[in-house]
Coordinates of C-alpha atoms in Angstrom, one line a residue:
X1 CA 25.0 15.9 25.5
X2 CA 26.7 15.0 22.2
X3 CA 30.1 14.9 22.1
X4 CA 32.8 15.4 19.5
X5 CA 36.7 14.8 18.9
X6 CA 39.0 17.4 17.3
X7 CA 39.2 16.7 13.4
X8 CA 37.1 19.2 10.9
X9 CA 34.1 20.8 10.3
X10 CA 36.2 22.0 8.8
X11 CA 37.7 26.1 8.3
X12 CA 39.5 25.8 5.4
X13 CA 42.1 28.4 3.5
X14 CA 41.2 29.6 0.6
X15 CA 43.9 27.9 -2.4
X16 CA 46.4 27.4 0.4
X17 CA 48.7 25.1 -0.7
X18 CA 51.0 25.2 2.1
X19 CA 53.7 25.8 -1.0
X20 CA 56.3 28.4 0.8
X21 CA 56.2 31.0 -1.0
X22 CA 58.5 34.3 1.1
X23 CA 58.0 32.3 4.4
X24 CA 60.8 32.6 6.2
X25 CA 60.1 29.6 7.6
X26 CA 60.7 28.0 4.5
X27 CA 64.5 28.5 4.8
X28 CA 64.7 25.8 7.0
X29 CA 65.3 22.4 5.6
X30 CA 62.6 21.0 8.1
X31 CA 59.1 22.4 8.9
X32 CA 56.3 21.6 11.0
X33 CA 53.8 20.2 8.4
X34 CA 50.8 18.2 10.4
X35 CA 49.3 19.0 13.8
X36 CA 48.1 16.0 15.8
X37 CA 46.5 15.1 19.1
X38 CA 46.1 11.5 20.1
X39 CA 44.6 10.4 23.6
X40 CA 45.8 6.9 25.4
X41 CA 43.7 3.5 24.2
X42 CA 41.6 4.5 27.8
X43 CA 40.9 8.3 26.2
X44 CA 42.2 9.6 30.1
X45 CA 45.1 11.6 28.7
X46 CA 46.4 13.3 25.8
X47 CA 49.4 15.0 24.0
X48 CA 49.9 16.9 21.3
X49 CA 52.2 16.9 18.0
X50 CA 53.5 17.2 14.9
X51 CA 54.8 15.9 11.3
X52 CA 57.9 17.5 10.3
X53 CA 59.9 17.2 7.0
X54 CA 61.2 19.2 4.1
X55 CA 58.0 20.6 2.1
X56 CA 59.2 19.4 -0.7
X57 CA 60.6 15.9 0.3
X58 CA 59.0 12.3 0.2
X59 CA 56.7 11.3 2.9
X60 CA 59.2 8.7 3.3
X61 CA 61.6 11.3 5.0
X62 CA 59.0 13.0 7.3
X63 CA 59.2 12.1 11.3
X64 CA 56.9 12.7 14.0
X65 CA 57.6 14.7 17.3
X66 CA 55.6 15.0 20.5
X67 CA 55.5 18.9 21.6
X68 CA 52.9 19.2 24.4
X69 CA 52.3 16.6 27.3
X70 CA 50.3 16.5 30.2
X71 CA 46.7 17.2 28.0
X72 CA 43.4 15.8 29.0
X73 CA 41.3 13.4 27.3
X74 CA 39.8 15.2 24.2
X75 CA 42.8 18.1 23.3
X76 CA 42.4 19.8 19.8
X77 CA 44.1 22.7 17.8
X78 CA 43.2 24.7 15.5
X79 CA 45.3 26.9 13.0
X80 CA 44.8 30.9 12.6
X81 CA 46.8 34.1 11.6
X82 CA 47.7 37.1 13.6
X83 CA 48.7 39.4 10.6
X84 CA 51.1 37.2 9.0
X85 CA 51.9 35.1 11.5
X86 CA 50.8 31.6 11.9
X87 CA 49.3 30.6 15.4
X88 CA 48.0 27.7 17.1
X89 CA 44.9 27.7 19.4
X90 CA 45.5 24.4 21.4
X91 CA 41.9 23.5 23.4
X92 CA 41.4 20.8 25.5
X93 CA 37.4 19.6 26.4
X94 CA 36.3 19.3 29.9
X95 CA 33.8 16.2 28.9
X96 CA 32.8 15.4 32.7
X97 CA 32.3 19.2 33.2
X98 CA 31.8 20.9 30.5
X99 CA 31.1 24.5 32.4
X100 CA 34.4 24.0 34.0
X101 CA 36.4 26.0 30.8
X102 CA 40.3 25.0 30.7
X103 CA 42.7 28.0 29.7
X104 CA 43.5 28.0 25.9
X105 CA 47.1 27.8 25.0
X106 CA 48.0 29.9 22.2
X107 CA 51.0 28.6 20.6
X108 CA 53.3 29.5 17.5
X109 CA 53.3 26.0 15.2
X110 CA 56.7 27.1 13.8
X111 CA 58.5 27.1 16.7
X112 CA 60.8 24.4 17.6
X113 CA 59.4 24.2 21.2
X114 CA 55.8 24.5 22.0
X115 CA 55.7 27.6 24.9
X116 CA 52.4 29.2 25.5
X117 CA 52.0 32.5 24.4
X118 CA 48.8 33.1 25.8
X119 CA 46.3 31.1 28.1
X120 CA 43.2 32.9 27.4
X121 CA 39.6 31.6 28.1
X122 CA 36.5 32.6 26.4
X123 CA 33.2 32.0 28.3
X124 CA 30.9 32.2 25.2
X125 CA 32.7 29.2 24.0
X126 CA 32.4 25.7 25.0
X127 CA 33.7 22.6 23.0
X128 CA 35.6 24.6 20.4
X129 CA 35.4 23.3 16.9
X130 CA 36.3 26.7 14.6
X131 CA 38.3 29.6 14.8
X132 CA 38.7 32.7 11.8
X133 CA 40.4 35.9 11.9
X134 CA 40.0 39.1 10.2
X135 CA 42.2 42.4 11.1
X136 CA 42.9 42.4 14.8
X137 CA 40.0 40.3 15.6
X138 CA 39.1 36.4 16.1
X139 CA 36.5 34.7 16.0
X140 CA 35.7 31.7 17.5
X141 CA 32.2 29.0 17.7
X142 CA 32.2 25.7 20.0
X143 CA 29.6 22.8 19.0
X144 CA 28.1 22.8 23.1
X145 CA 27.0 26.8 23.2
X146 CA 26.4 27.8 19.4
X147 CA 28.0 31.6 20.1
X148 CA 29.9 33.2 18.1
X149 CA 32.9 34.8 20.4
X150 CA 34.9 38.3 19.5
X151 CA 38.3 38.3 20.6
X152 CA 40.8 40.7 20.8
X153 CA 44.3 39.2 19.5
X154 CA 45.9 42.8 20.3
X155 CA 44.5 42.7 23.9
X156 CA 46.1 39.1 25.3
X157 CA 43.8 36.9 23.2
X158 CA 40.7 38.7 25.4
X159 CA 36.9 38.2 24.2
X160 CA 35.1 41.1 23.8
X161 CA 31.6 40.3 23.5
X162 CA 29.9 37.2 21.8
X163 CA 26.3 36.8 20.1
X164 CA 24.1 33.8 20.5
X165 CA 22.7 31.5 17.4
X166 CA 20.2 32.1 16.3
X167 CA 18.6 34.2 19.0
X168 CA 21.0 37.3 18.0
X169 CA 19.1 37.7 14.9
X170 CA 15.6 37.7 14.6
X171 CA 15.8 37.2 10.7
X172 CA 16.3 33.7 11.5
X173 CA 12.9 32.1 11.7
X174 CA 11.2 29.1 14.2
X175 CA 10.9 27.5 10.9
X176 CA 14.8 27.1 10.3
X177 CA 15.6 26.8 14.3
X178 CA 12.0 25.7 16.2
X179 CA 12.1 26.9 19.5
X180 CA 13.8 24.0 22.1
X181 CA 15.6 22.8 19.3
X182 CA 19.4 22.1 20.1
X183 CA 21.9 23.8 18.0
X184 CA 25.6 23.9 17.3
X185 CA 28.3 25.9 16.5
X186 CA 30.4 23.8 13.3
X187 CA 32.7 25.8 11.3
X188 CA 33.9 29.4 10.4
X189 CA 35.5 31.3 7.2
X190 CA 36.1 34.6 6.6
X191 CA 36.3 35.4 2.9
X192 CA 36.7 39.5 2.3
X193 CA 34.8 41.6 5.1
X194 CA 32.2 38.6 5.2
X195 CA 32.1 35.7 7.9
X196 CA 30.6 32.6 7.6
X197 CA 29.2 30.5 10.3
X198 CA 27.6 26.9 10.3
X199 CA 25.3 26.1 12.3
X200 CA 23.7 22.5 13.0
X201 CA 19.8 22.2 14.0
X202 CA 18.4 19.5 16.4
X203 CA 15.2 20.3 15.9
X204 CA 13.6 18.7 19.2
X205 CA 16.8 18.6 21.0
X206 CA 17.3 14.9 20.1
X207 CA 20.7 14.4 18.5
X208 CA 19.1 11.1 16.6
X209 CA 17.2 14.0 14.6
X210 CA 18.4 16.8 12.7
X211 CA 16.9 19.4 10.5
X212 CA 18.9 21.6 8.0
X213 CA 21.8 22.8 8.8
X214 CA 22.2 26.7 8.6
X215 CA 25.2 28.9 7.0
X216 CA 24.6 32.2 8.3
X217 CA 26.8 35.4 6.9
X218 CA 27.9 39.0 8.4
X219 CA 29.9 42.0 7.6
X220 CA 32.4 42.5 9.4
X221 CA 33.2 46.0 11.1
X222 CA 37.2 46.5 11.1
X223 CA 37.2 49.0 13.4
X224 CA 35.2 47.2 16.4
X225 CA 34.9 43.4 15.1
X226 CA 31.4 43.5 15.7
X227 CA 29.3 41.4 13.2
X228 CA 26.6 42.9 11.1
X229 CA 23.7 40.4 10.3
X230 CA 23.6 40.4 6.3
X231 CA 21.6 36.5 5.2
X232 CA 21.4 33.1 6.5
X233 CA 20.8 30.0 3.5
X234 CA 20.0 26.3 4.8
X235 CA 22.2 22.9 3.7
X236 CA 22.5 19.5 4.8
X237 CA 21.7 18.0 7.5
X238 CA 24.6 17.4 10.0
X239 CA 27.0 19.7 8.3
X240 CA 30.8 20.1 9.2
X241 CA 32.2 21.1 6.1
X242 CA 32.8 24.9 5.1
X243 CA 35.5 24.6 2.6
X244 CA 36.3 28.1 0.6
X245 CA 37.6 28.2 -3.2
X246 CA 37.1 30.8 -5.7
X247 CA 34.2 32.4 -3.9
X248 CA 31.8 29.3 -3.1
X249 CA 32.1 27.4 -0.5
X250 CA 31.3 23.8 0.0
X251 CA 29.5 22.0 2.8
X252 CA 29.5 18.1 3.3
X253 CA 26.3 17.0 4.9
X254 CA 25.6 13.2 6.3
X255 CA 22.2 13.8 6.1
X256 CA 21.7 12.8 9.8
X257 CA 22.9 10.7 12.1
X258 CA 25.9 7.9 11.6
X259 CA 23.9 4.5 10.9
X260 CA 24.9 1.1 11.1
X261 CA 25.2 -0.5 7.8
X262 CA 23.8 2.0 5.8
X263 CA 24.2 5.7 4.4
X264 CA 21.6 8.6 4.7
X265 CA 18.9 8.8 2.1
X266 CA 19.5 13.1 2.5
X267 CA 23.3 13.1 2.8
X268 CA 24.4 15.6 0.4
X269 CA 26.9 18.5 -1.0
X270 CA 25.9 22.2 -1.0
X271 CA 28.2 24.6 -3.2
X272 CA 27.0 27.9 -1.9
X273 CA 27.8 31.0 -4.6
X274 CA 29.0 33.9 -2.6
X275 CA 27.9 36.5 -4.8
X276 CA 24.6 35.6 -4.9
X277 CA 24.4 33.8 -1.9
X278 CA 22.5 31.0 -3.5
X279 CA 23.5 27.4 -3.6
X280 CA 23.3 24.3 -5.8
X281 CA 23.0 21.1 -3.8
X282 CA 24.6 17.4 -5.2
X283 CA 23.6 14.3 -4.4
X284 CA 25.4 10.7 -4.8
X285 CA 25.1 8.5 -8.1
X286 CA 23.4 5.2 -7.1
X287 CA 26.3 3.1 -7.4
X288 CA 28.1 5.8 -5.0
X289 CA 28.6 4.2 -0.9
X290 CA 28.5 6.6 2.0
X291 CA 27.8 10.1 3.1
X292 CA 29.4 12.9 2.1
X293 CA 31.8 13.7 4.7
X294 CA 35.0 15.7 3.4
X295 CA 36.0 17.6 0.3
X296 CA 39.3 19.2 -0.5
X297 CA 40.1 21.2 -3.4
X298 CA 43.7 22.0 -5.0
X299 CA 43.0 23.8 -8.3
X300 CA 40.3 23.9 -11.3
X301 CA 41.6 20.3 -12.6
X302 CA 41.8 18.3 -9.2
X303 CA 39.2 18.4 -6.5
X304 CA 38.4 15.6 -3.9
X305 CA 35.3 14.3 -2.3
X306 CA 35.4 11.5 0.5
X307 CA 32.0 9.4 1.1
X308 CA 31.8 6.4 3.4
X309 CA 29.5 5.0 6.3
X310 CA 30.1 2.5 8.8
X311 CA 29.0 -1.2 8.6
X312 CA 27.2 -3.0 10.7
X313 CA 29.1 -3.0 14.0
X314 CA 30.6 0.5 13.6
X315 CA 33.7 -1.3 13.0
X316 CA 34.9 -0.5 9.6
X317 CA 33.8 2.5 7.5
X318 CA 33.3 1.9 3.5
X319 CA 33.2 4.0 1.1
X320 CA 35.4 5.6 -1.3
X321 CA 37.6 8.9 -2.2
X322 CA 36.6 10.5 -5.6
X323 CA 38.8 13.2 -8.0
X324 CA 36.7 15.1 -10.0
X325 CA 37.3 18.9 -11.5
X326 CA 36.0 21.8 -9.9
X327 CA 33.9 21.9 -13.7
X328 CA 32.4 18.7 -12.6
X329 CA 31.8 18.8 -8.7
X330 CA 28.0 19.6 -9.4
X331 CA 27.9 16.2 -11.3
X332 CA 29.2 12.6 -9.5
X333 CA 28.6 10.1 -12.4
X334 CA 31.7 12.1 -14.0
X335 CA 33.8 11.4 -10.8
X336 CA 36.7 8.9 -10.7
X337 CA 37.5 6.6 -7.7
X338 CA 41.2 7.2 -6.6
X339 CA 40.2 4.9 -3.2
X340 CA 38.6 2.3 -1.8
X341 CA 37.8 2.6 1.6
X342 CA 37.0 -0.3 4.3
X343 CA 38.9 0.2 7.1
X344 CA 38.8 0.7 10.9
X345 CA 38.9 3.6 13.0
X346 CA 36.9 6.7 14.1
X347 CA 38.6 9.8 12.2
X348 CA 38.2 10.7 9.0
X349 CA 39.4 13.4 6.8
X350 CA 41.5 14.5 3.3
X351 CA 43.5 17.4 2.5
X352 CA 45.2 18.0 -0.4
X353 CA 47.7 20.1 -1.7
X354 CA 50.3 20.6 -5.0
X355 CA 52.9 18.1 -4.0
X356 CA 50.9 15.4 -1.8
X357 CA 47.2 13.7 -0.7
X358 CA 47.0 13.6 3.3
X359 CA 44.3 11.1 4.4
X360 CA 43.5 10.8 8.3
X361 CA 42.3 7.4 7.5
X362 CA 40.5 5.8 10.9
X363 CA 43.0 5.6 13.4
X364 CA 46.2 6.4 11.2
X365 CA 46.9 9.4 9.0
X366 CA 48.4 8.1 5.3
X367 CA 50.5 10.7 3.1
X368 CA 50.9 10.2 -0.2
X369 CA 53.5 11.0 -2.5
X370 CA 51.5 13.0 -5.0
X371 CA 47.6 13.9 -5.8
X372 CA 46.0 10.5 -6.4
X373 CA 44.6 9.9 -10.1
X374 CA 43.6 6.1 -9.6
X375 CA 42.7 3.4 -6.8
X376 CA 46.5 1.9 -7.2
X377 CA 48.0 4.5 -6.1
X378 CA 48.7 3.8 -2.7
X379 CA 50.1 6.1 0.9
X380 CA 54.0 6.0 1.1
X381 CA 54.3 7.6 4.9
X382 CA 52.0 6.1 7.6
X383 CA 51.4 7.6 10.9
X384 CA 50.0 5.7 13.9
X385 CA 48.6 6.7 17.4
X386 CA 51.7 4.1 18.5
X387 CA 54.1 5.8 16.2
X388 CA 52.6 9.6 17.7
X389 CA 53.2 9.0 21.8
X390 CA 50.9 6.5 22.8
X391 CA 50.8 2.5 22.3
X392 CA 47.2 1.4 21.6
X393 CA 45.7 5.0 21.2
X394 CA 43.8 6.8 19.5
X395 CA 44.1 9.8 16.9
X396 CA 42.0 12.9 18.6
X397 CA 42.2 15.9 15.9
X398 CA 44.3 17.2 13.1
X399 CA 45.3 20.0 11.3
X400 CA 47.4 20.9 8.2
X401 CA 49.8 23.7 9.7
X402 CA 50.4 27.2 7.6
X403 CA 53.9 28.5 7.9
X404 CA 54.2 31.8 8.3
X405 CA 53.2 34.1 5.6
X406 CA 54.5 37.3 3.7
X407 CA 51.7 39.9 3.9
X408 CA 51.1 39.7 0.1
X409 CA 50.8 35.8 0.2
X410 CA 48.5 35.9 3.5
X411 CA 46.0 38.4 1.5
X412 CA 44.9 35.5 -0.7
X413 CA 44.6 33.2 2.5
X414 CA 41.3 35.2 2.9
X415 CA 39.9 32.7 5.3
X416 CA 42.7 33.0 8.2
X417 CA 43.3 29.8 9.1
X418 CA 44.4 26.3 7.6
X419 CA 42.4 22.8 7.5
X420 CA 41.4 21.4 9.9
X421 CA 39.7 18.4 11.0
X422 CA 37.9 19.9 13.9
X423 CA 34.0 18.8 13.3
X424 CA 34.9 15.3 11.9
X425 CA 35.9 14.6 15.8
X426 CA 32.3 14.6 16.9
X427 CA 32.0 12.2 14.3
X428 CA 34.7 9.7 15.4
X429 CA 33.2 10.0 19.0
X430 CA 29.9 9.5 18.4
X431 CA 31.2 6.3 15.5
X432 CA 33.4 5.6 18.7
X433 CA 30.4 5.0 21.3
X434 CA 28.3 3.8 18.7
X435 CA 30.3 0.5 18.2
X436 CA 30.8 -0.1 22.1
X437 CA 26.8 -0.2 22.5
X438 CA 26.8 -2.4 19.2
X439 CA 28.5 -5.0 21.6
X440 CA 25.0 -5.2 22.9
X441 CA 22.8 -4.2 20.2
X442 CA 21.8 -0.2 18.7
X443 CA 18.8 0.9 19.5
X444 CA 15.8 1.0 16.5
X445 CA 14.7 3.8 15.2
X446 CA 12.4 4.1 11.9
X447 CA 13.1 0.3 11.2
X448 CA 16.7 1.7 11.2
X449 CA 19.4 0.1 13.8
X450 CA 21.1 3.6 15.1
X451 CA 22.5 5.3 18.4
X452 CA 20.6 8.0 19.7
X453 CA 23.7 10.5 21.4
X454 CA 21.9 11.9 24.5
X455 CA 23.5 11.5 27.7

């Protein structure tokens, strides 16, 4: 079994800026900005948290809080909207026994304490890395069962029925998804009445292999929730990206597994058109290090793209973070380095929005003061797992955390929930395991030193 942490694959909002625009949580001089979990330097317990500060403040002014205690070893939440409130589903991994589900907590990020509102479990789900919401319904995927689940928000957070990729649809060929192939569920948007689901492909139910990954999209009926079938298209390999701006979305693929030392020759970018439902896929420039492994985009004029791989011992990851236009995203050599990367730690991610750069860089999540335009500009707030509740730990997941929203401005935040980090986790554990067998040696596979994931 592969596992993964909390940071990710990433459901994105479409254009949210986290700007306030009519929130009335905005009328407070201090909001909850950043959503954290962290786990002890052992990974045998966990909390969860938050970055608070005025939105329109200097990193420099923004503290940290802890808000839940008591979690297990791999906690992670996850951002969605329940008409135009913001809410929090808070999920914590049973990695010893995965069958044995623990009870969601729904929570409300804006509140000032952390009090369930609902402890719902859903049985279709296991692992959960992506949540969406449409109407009265959510929807929900986890990386271990690859279903899509239907729950009820109006009915105590209940699930209503689920459907299993890629069995549910026999439009989906053996050629995409072979038959004893392992598959995950990765990410989830909702743009319009259309979801969108990622799906990656183990094609012989080795996690050292992977096949394309697979974007699948549905109608969505208002009335029951139910999902209509419409299309599937196939992208990178090892896909956790499914970021949504001005109808395309963007998928980050490593093009396999994490190496040591070395990037993947078919790590790559799809930017899927949603009107035709076509894609155009982007590759690195030769003097480019890494696999493509996050993207956030603000506006037309500043986009980001972060690449990076791990050296040798899984101890450091290199790379870089690139600014480009949204014009320009189809072509790297017109990209511009804003960072260099070489640094330790397991979690990766960026997020952007008007007034700042958030960078969970490793083990420590970096804010900068503005959108970086060049590699001196440099992180003015930094976060550690020892600043966030435990000495020597470890960062878990993260999430950017909507306020809640006016029913005109939640319209345009057609994909119901805000960044998070969520699929990047599975990165950070498998990075994480990688470089304790380095101690010893990786095993070889194709000439290539690399960790095979099974358990």
């Amino acid at each position: 079994m592969k596992m993964k942490f909390g940071f990710l694959k990433r459901v994105v909002v479409a254009a949210l800026t986290l700007s306030v625009l009519g929130s009335s949580a905005a009328l407070a001089a201090t909001d909850n900005l950043f959503g954290y979990t962290v786990v002890d330097a052992g990974y045998s317990q966990g909390l969860a948290g938050v970055i608070n500060g005025d939105r329109t403040a200097a990193p420099t002014t923004f503290t940290s809080s802890t808000k839940v205690t008591g979690l297990n070893s791999d906690p992670a939440l996850f951002n969605f909207f329940q008409g135009t409130e913001s809410r929090l589903v808070l999920r914590q991994y049973n990695v010893a026994n995965p069958a044995n589900l623990i009870a969601n907590k729904i929570l409300d990020p804006v509140a000032s304490t952390w009090t369930s509102l609902a402890t719902p479990t859903w049985d279709a789900v296991r692992n959960l890395h992506a949540v969406a919401t449409k109407g009265n319904y959510l929807y929900a995927t986890g990386y271990d069962l690859a279903k899509i689940a239907v729950v009820n928000m109006n009915s105590s957070y209940a699930q209503t029925t689920s459907y299993q990729f890629p069995t549910a649809w026999t439009s989906i060929p053996t050629s995409v998804v072979p038959a004893g192939a392992s598959v995950h569920g990765e990410g989830l948007t909702v743009v319009g009445n259309n979801l969108y689901a990622l799906f990656t492909v183990n094609p012989s139910g080795s996690y050292s292999v992977y096949s394309d990954s697979v974007v699948v999209k549905f109608s969505i009926n208002s009335i029951s929730g139910a999902l209509n079938y419409v299309n599937y298209i196939t992208v990178g390999k090892n896909a956790f990206t499914l970021d949504h701006y001005n109808n395309k979305l963007y998928v980050c693929g490593l093009g396999g597994t994490q190496n040591a030392g070395s990037a993947n020759a078919d790590t790559r970018m799809d930017i899927i058109d949603l009107t035709s439902f076509t894609k155009t896929t982007v590759t690195k420039t030769s003097s480019m290090t890494g696999d493509f492994r996050d993207i956030t985009i603000v506006d037309a004029n500043n986009a980001y793209v972060f690449l990076g791989n791990y050296d040798a011992s899984f101890a450091n990851m290199v790379g870089g973070v690139y600014r480009t236009t949204v014009a320009n995203l189809a072509s790297p050599s017109l990209w511009t380095k804003v960072s260099d990367v070489n640094s330790a730690g397991y979690l990766w991610g960026i997020y952007a929005d008007s007034n700042r750069f958030w960078f969970v860089k490793g083990n420590q999540i970096d804010i900068y003061p503005g959108l970086p335009t060049s590699t001196s500009d440099t992180a003015a707030k930094t976060f550690t797992p020892t600043q966030l509740g435990y000495s020597g730990g470890n960062l878990n997941s993260a999430i950017i955390l909507a306020p809640d929203q006016t029913t005109a401005f939640a319209a345009r935040s057609n994909s119901g929930v805000a960044k998070s980090f969520a699929a990047h986790s599975i990165l950070a554990q498998q990075a994480r395991k990688a470089a304790e067998q380095a101690k010893t040696g990786l095993k070889i596979v194709n000439g290539q030193r690399i960790l095979s994931f099974d358990k």
